[in-house]
Coordinates of C-alpha atoms in Angstrom, one line a residue:
Chain A
X146 CA 0.0 0.0 0.0
X147 CA 3.1 2.2 -0.3
X148 CA 1.7 3.8 -3.5
X149 CA -1.3 5.4 -1.9
X150 CA -1.1 9.0 -1.0
X151 CA -3.0 10.7 1.7
X152 CA -5.0 12.6 -0.9
X153 CA -6.0 9.3 -2.6
X154 CA -7.0 7.8 0.7
X155 CA -9.1 10.7 1.8
X156 CA -10.8 11.0 -1.6
X157 CA -11.4 7.2 -1.7
X158 CA -12.9 7.3 1.7
X159 CA -15.3 10.1 0.8
X160 CA -16.4 8.2 -2.3
X161 CA -17.0 5.0 -0.4
X162 CA -19.1 6.9 2.2
X163 CA -21.0 8.5 -0.6
X164 CA -21.7 5.2 -2.2
X165 CA -23.0 3.7 1.1
X166 CA -25.4 6.6 1.6
X167 CA -26.6 6.4 -2.0
X168 CA -27.2 2.7 -1.9
X169 CA -28.9 2.6 1.5
X170 CA -30.9 5.7 0.8
X171 CA -31.9 8.5 3.1
X172 CA -33.5 6.0 5.5
X173 CA -30.2 5.1 7.1
X174 CA -29.5 8.7 7.9
X175 CA -32.8 9.3 9.5
X176 CA -33.6 6.0 11.3
X177 CA -36.7 7.4 13.1
X178 CA -38.5 7.7 9.9
X179 CA -38.0 4.1 9.2
X180 CA -39.2 3.1 12.7
X181 CA -42.3 5.2 12.3
X182 CA -43.3 3.0 9.4
X183 CA -43.2 0.1 11.9
X184 CA -40.4 -1.7 10.0
X185 CA -43.2 -3.1 8.0
X186 CA -42.0 -5.5 5.4
X187 CA -44.8 -4.9 3.1
X188 CA -46.1 -1.8 1.6
X189 CA -49.6 -3.3 0.8
X190 CA -52.5 -1.1 1.9
X191 CA -53.8 -3.8 4.3
X192 CA -50.5 -3.7 6.2
X193 CA -50.8 -1.6 9.3
X194 CA -51.4 -2.1 13.0
X195 CA -54.9 -3.4 13.3
X196 CA -54.7 -4.6 16.9
X197 CA -55.0 -2.7 20.1
X198 CA -55.4 -3.5 23.8
X199 CA -57.2 -1.6 26.5
X200 CA -56.9 -2.0 30.3
X201 CA -59.6 -0.5 32.5
X202 CA -58.1 0.3 35.9
X203 CA -61.5 1.4 37.2
X204 CA -62.7 -2.2 36.8
X205 CA -59.8 -4.4 37.7
X206 CA -60.3 -6.3 41.0
X207 CA -56.8 -7.7 41.2
X208 CA -57.9 -11.4 41.2
X209 CA -54.9 -12.4 39.1
X210 CA -56.9 -14.8 36.9
X211 CA -55.2 -13.1 33.9
X212 CA -51.7 -14.0 35.1
X213 CA -52.7 -17.6 35.8
X214 CA -54.4 -17.9 32.4
X215 CA -51.4 -16.4 30.6
X216 CA -48.9 -18.8 32.4
X217 CA -51.0 -21.8 31.6
X218 CA -51.9 -20.9 28.0
X219 CA -48.3 -19.9 27.0
X220 CA -46.3 -22.4 29.1
X221 CA -44.6 -19.5 30.9
X222 CA -42.1 -20.8 33.5
X223 CA -43.7 -20.9 36.9
X224 CA -41.3 -18.6 38.8
X225 CA -42.9 -15.3 39.8
X226 CA -40.3 -13.2 38.0
X227 CA -40.7 -15.0 34.7
X228 CA -44.0 -13.6 33.7
X229 CA -45.5 -12.1 30.5
X230 CA -48.2 -10.2 32.3
X231 CA -48.7 -9.1 35.9
X232 CA -51.0 -6.9 38.1
X233 CA -49.7 -4.0 40.2
X234 CA -51.5 -2.6 43.3
X235 CA -51.1 1.2 43.5
X236 CA -51.7 3.0 46.8
X237 CA -51.5 6.8 46.7
X238 CA -51.5 8.4 50.1
X239 CA -52.8 11.8 51.2
X240 CA -49.2 13.0 51.4
X241 CA -48.6 12.0 47.9
X242 CA -46.5 8.9 48.4
X243 CA -47.0 6.2 45.9
X244 CA -46.7 2.6 46.9
X245 CA -46.6 -0.2 44.3
X246 CA -46.6 -3.9 45.0
X247 CA -47.2 -7.1 42.9
X248 CA -46.7 -10.2 45.1
X249 CA -45.8 -13.1 42.8
X250 CA -46.9 -11.0 39.9
X251 CA -50.4 -11.1 41.4
X252 CA -51.0 -14.6 40.3
X253 CA -52.5 -15.5 43.7
X254 CA -54.4 -12.3 44.0
X255 CA -53.7 -9.8 46.7
X256 CA -54.2 -10.6 50.4
X257 CA -55.2 -8.3 53.2
X258 CA -57.3 -5.2 52.9
X259 CA -54.1 -3.1 52.7
X260 CA -50.3 -3.4 52.3
X261 CA -48.3 -3.2 55.6
X262 CA -46.0 -0.6 54.1
X263 CA -48.7 2.1 54.1
X264 CA -50.4 1.0 57.3
X265 CA -51.1 4.1 59.3
X266 CA -50.9 6.4 56.4
X267 CA -54.1 7.9 55.0
X268 CA -54.9 6.5 51.7
X269 CA -56.1 8.9 49.1
X270 CA -56.6 6.5 46.2
X271 CA -55.9 2.9 45.5
X272 CA -56.5 0.6 42.5
X273 CA -55.0 -2.2 40.4
X274 CA -53.1 -1.8 37.2
X275 CA -52.8 -4.8 34.8
X276 CA -49.5 -4.7 32.9
X277 CA -48.3 -6.5 29.7
X278 CA -46.3 -5.8 26.6
X279 CA -47.4 -2.6 25.0
X280 CA -46.4 -3.7 21.5
X281 CA -44.9 -0.3 20.9
X282 CA -44.9 1.2 17.5
X283 CA -41.4 2.4 18.1
X284 CA -40.1 -0.6 20.1
X285 CA -36.7 0.0 21.9
X286 CA -36.3 -3.7 22.4
X287 CA -36.2 -4.3 18.6
X288 CA -33.6 -1.6 18.1
X289 CA -31.1 -3.0 20.4
X290 CA -31.2 -6.7 19.4
X291 CA -27.8 -7.4 18.0
X292 CA -28.9 -10.4 16.0
X293 CA -32.3 -9.2 14.7
X294 CA -34.0 -12.0 16.6
X295 CA -36.7 -9.7 17.8
X296 CA -38.7 -7.7 15.3
X297 CA -42.2 -6.4 14.5
X298 CA -44.6 -8.4 12.4
X299 CA -46.6 -6.8 9.7
X300 CA -49.6 -6.6 12.0
X301 CA -47.5 -4.7 14.6
X302 CA -46.8 -7.5 17.1
X303 CA -43.3 -7.7 18.4
X304 CA -42.1 -11.3 18.4
X305 CA -38.9 -13.0 19.4
X306 CA -37.4 -15.7 17.1
X307 CA -36.2 -17.8 20.0
X308 CA -34.0 -20.0 17.8
X309 CA -32.1 -16.9 16.7
X310 CA -31.9 -15.3 20.2
X311 CA -28.5 -15.5 21.7
X312 CA -29.7 -14.6 25.2
X313 CA -27.7 -11.4 25.6
X314 CA -30.5 -9.6 27.6
X315 CA -30.1 -6.3 25.8
X316 CA -33.8 -6.2 25.0
X317 CA -34.6 -6.9 28.7
X318 CA -32.6 -3.8 29.7
X319 CA -34.0 -1.8 26.8
X320 CA -37.7 -2.3 27.6
X321 CA -38.9 0.6 29.7
X322 CA -41.9 -1.4 30.9
X323 CA -40.1 -4.5 32.2
X324 CA -42.2 -6.6 29.9
X325 CA -39.4 -9.1 28.9
X326 CA -37.8 -11.9 30.9
X327 CA -35.3 -14.7 30.4
X328 CA -36.5 -18.2 30.1
X329 CA -34.3 -19.8 32.8
X330 CA -31.5 -22.0 31.4
X331 CA -32.9 -25.2 33.1
X332 CA -36.6 -24.4 32.8
X333 CA -38.8 -27.4 32.3
X334 CA -41.9 -25.4 31.2
X335 CA -41.0 -23.2 28.2
X336 CA -43.1 -21.3 25.6
X337 CA -41.3 -22.8 22.6
X338 CA -38.9 -25.4 24.0
X339 CA -35.9 -23.0 23.9
X340 CA -34.2 -22.1 27.2
X341 CA -31.9 -19.2 28.0
X342 CA -33.6 -17.0 25.6
X343 CA -35.7 -13.8 25.9
X344 CA -39.4 -14.1 26.0
X345 CA -42.3 -11.7 26.1
X346 CA -46.0 -11.3 25.7
X347 CA -47.2 -11.8 22.1
X348 CA -50.8 -10.8 22.8
X349 CA -51.3 -14.5 22.4
X350 CA -50.3 -14.5 18.7
X351 CA -51.7 -18.0 18.3
X352 CA -55.1 -16.9 19.5
X353 CA -55.4 -13.5 17.9
X354 CA -54.4 -14.8 14.5
X355 CA -57.4 -17.2 14.8
X356 CA -59.8 -14.4 15.8
X357 CA -59.8 -15.3 19.5
X358 CA -59.1 -12.9 22.3
X359 CA -55.8 -13.3 24.2
X360 CA -56.0 -15.7 27.2
X361 CA -55.9 -12.9 29.8
X362 CA -58.8 -11.2 28.2
X363 CA -60.8 -14.4 28.1
X364 CA -60.1 -15.0 31.8
X365 CA -60.8 -11.5 33.0
X366 CA -64.1 -11.7 35.0
X367 CA -64.9 -8.0 34.9
X368 CA -63.9 -6.8 31.4
X369 CA -60.9 -4.9 32.7
X370 CA -58.9 -6.2 29.8
X371 CA -60.1 -5.6 26.3
X372 CA -58.6 -6.5 22.9
X373 CA -59.8 -5.6 19.5
X374 CA -59.2 -5.0 15.8
X375 CA -59.2 -1.3 15.0
X376 CA -60.2 -1.8 11.4
X377 CA -63.6 -3.0 12.6
X378 CA -65.6 0.1 13.7
X379 CA -68.1 -1.9 15.7
X380 CA -65.3 -3.4 17.8
X381 CA -65.4 -2.5 21.6
X382 CA -61.8 -1.4 21.7
X383 CA -62.2 0.8 18.6
X384 CA -65.2 2.4 20.3
X385 CA -63.4 2.9 23.6
X386 CA -60.5 4.5 21.9
X387 CA -62.9 6.8 20.0
X388 CA -65.2 7.7 22.9
X389 CA -63.1 7.6 26.1
X390 CA -60.1 9.4 27.3
X391 CA -57.3 6.9 27.3
X392 CA -53.7 7.1 28.4
X393 CA -50.5 5.2 27.6
X394 CA -47.7 4.3 30.0
X395 CA -44.5 6.5 29.9
X396 CA -45.8 8.3 26.8
X397 CA -43.0 10.8 27.0
X398 CA -40.5 8.2 25.9
X399 CA -41.9 8.2 22.4
X400 CA -42.3 4.4 22.3
X401 CA -45.9 4.9 21.1
X402 CA -47.6 2.0 23.0
X403 CA -50.6 0.2 21.6
X404 CA -51.9 -0.8 25.0
X405 CA -54.1 2.0 26.3
X406 CA -55.3 2.6 29.9
X407 CA -58.6 3.9 31.1
X408 CA -58.6 5.8 34.5
X409 CA -54.9 6.1 34.8
X410 CA -53.8 8.2 37.7
X411 CA -50.8 10.5 37.9
X412 CA -48.0 8.6 39.4
X413 CA -48.6 5.4 37.5
X414 CA -45.6 4.4 35.4
Chain B
X196 CA -6.4 27.6 0.0
X197 CA -5.6 23.8 -0.2
X198 CA -5.4 23.7 3.5
X199 CA -8.9 25.2 3.7
X200 CA -10.3 22.7 1.2
X201 CA -8.7 19.8 3.0
X202 CA -10.0 20.9 6.4
X203 CA -13.5 21.4 4.9
X204 CA -13.5 18.0 3.2
X205 CA -12.4 16.4 6.5
X206 CA -15.2 18.2 8.4
X207 CA -17.7 17.1 5.7
X208 CA -16.6 13.5 6.2
X209 CA -17.0 13.8 9.9
X210 CA -20.5 15.3 9.6
X211 CA -21.4 12.5 7.2
X212 CA -20.0 9.9 9.6
X213 CA -22.0 11.4 12.4
X214 CA -25.2 11.4 10.4
X215 CA -24.6 7.8 9.5
X216 CA -23.9 6.5 12.9
X217 CA -25.5 9.0 15.3
X218 CA -27.7 6.1 16.2
X219 CA -26.8 2.5 15.2
X220 CA -28.5 1.6 12.0
X221 CA -31.4 -0.7 12.9
X222 CA -30.3 -4.3 12.7
X223 CA -33.6 -5.1 11.2
X224 CA -32.8 -2.9 8.3
X225 CA -29.6 -4.7 7.7
X226 CA -31.3 -8.0 8.0
X227 CA -33.9 -7.0 5.6
X228 CA -31.4 -6.0 3.0
X229 CA -29.8 -9.4 3.5
X230 CA -26.8 -8.2 5.4
X231 CA -27.0 -11.2 7.7
X232 CA -29.8 -13.6 7.5
X233 CA -30.0 -15.1 11.0
X234 CA -33.7 -15.5 11.3
X235 CA -36.6 -16.4 9.1
X236 CA -39.4 -14.2 10.1
X237 CA -42.2 -15.9 8.1
X238 CA -41.3 -19.3 9.6
X239 CA -41.1 -17.8 13.1
X240 CA -44.5 -16.3 12.8
X241 CA -46.0 -19.6 11.6
X242 CA -44.4 -21.3 14.7
X243 CA -45.8 -18.8 17.1
X244 CA -49.2 -18.9 15.4
X245 CA -49.5 -22.7 15.6
X246 CA -49.1 -23.0 19.3
X247 CA -52.1 -24.8 20.8
X248 CA -55.1 -22.9 22.2
X249 CA -55.7 -24.1 25.8
X250 CA -58.1 -21.6 27.3
X251 CA -61.4 -22.4 25.6
X252 CA -64.5 -20.2 25.3
X253 CA -67.7 -21.1 27.2
X254 CA -69.4 -21.9 23.9
X255 CA -67.1 -25.0 23.7
X256 CA -68.5 -26.3 27.0
X257 CA -72.1 -25.8 26.0
X258 CA -72.5 -29.0 24.0
X259 CA -71.6 -31.3 26.9
X260 CA -72.6 -29.2 29.9
X261 CA -75.9 -27.7 28.7
X262 CA -77.4 -27.5 32.2
X263 CA -74.4 -25.7 33.7
X264 CA -74.2 -23.4 30.7
X265 CA -77.8 -22.4 30.8
X266 CA -77.6 -21.6 34.4
X267 CA -74.4 -19.7 34.0
X268 CA -75.6 -17.7 31.0
X269 CA -78.2 -15.9 33.0
X270 CA -76.4 -15.6 36.3
X271 CA -74.3 -13.0 38.0
X272 CA -71.3 -14.9 36.9
X273 CA -72.1 -14.6 33.2
X274 CA -69.1 -12.3 32.8
X275 CA -66.8 -15.0 34.4
X276 CA -65.6 -17.4 31.8
X277 CA -65.9 -21.1 32.7
X278 CA -62.1 -21.4 32.3
X279 CA -61.2 -18.7 34.7
X280 CA -62.6 -20.9 37.4
X281 CA -61.8 -24.3 35.9
X282 CA -58.5 -23.6 34.1
X283 CA -57.4 -24.4 30.6
X284 CA -59.7 -27.2 29.3
X285 CA -58.1 -28.4 26.1
X286 CA -57.1 -31.8 27.5
X287 CA -60.5 -32.1 29.2
X288 CA -62.3 -31.6 25.9
X289 CA -59.9 -33.6 23.7
X290 CA -58.9 -36.5 25.9
X291 CA -61.5 -36.3 28.7
X292 CA -58.8 -35.4 31.3
X293 CA -60.4 -34.4 34.7
X294 CA -60.7 -30.7 35.3
X295 CA -59.8 -29.2 38.6
X296 CA -62.7 -28.1 40.7
X297 CA -61.6 -25.9 43.5
X298 CA -64.4 -25.6 46.1
X299 CA -62.3 -23.8 48.7
X300 CA -63.3 -20.5 50.3
X301 CA -59.9 -19.1 49.3
X302 CA -60.8 -19.5 45.6
X303 CA -64.0 -17.4 45.8
X304 CA -62.2 -15.0 48.0
X305 CA -59.7 -14.3 45.2
X306 CA -62.4 -12.2 43.7
X307 CA -64.8 -11.5 46.5
X308 CA -62.7 -10.8 49.6
X309 CA -63.1 -7.2 50.8
X310 CA -60.2 -5.0 49.6
X311 CA -59.8 -1.2 49.6
X312 CA -58.2 -1.3 46.2
X313 CA -61.2 -2.9 44.6
X314 CA -63.9 -0.8 42.9
X315 CA -66.4 -0.3 45.7
X316 CA -69.3 -1.3 43.4
X317 CA -67.9 -4.8 43.1
X318 CA -69.7 -7.3 45.5
X319 CA -67.4 -8.0 48.3
X320 CA -67.7 -9.9 51.6
X321 CA -65.7 -10.0 54.8
X322 CA -64.0 -13.4 54.7
X323 CA -63.7 -13.7 58.5
X324 CA -67.4 -13.4 59.2
X325 CA -69.4 -14.1 56.0
X326 CA -70.8 -17.7 56.2
X327 CA -68.5 -18.8 59.0
X328 CA -66.0 -21.2 57.8
X329 CA -68.4 -23.2 55.6
X330 CA -67.4 -23.4 51.9
X331 CA -69.1 -20.8 49.8
X332 CA -70.6 -23.4 47.5
X333 CA -72.7 -24.8 50.3
X334 CA -74.9 -21.7 50.1
X335 CA -74.0 -20.3 46.6
X336 CA -74.2 -22.2 43.4
X337 CA -71.1 -21.1 41.5
X338 CA -73.1 -20.9 38.3
X339 CA -76.0 -19.0 39.9
X340 CA -74.5 -17.4 42.9
X341 CA -77.2 -14.9 43.6
X342 CA -80.1 -16.3 45.7
X343 CA -83.1 -16.8 43.5
X344 CA -86.5 -15.9 44.9
X345 CA -85.9 -14.2 48.2
X346 CA -87.8 -15.5 51.2
X347 CA -90.4 -16.7 51.9
X348 CA -88.6 -19.6 50.1
X349 CA -89.7 -23.0 49.3
X350 CA -88.3 -25.4 51.9
X351 CA -88.6 -28.4 49.6
X352 CA -85.3 -30.0 48.8
X353 CA -83.4 -27.5 51.0
X354 CA -82.0 -30.0 53.4
X355 CA -79.9 -29.8 55.4
X356 CA -81.2 -26.4 56.5
X357 CA -78.0 -25.9 58.5
X358 CA -76.1 -25.8 55.2
X359 CA -77.2 -22.2 54.9
X360 CA -78.6 -21.5 58.4
X361 CA -75.5 -22.3 60.4
X362 CA -75.9 -22.4 64.2
X363 CA -73.6 -19.9 65.8
X364 CA -72.9 -18.0 62.6
X365 CA -74.4 -14.5 62.6
X366 CA -73.7 -13.5 59.0
X367 CA -75.4 -13.4 56.6
X368 CA -78.3 -15.6 57.8
X369 CA -78.9 -15.3 61.4
X370 CA -80.5 -18.1 63.3
X371 CA -81.9 -17.3 66.7
X372 CA -80.0 -18.4 69.8
X373 CA -83.3 -20.1 70.9
X374 CA -82.6 -22.7 68.2
X375 CA -79.5 -24.3 69.8
X376 CA -79.8 -28.0 69.7
X377 CA -82.7 -28.2 67.2
X378 CA -81.8 -30.9 64.7
X379 CA -82.3 -30.4 60.9
X380 CA -85.1 -32.9 60.7
X381 CA -87.2 -30.8 63.0
X382 CA -87.0 -27.4 61.1
X383 CA -90.0 -28.0 58.9
X384 CA -92.2 -29.0 61.8
X385 CA -92.4 -25.4 62.8
X386 CA -91.4 -23.6 59.6
X387 CA -93.9 -24.3 56.9
X388 CA -93.2 -24.0 53.2
X389 CA -94.9 -20.9 51.9

């Protein structure tokens, strides 16, 4: 390489960079624009994000049937921290303190009229909040995966290819909602037979693709969890989104969740 | 002049590099353009979509359990799916595996025990006093939990009376203290069916 001058090197470098930009197009330079299209693989008009989820915190009774149903339906490992969905109990005191607990993810319900931690404090407001994967339109977990094992399907559901997953846990760190967990290396009950891989709620992909509601929605006794197809105007969820004030969790992060909440209180994260 | 052009070119390249890598290019994009093909998305979606459905809808139970279904359909529990009390039922329907039937008080209390965090309009009971320590299903039919016609009730086929009128238990059906020691067989001698 003795024949190369600095001038040639610099010019060559500039030409190569120009070529990369030209071939990849503008999209590489402005990645957010790509993400806003949902990384959709198809440009057909039918492609889009037809599904949405609504949690009604004014109805939830914290019975945990959703968590139990999810674990059974999806063969989620039994440990409390390996869970695709969970229920949190919020207690907001008169002085403004916020207490949150979720014993064993809420699978056995909540015991006692109150939590010992706030005994003696005057409770201003208390309620249950069901949590699950928000299927963000701009999912941080998809961005960080180094092997492209997690991605968004055409319908807007974020899935993990557990055969491709290398178990690096980046996505678990990246999810601001804590919606992902590792399938323990020696787990006997597993969603797909793979262990040591990342797993997350799929909104019961195997049910919704057959026109059934997710397991947690089927199990909810009070209609606090709702699921629907936004392309159908008569759908309950489409109606709720149209007629009621709904909120998303951590909206300021720009993840653009597709799980909406009714009756969310300030302080709920 | 050449110094200026060189410096400008270098600066331009730095700006370009910054634009290119200010956030790592999405791996999905690279994968899509065939940069590295580690996963097959279509096959993966088929795999997820073909997992078995375990939690069945009440309409699946209807064929074989017509009586239970008809009672449930009109009851206060109509919003509670059969499977949220009985668990996933795929094996039961396909292979006739026995379904769990939890008759414990704790099970009903999952939903009905009094808790401040619950919406106040949801029917709740005090687990320590309501119905003593008798299982809830002695008095409530899980598929028609509300009591039908209020009293005066028909006493036919209501034995044992103590199932619901438990001596010593004050809530929710009080039985007068004067009744201590009166056996079940005697109830209808004094209380007539109306």
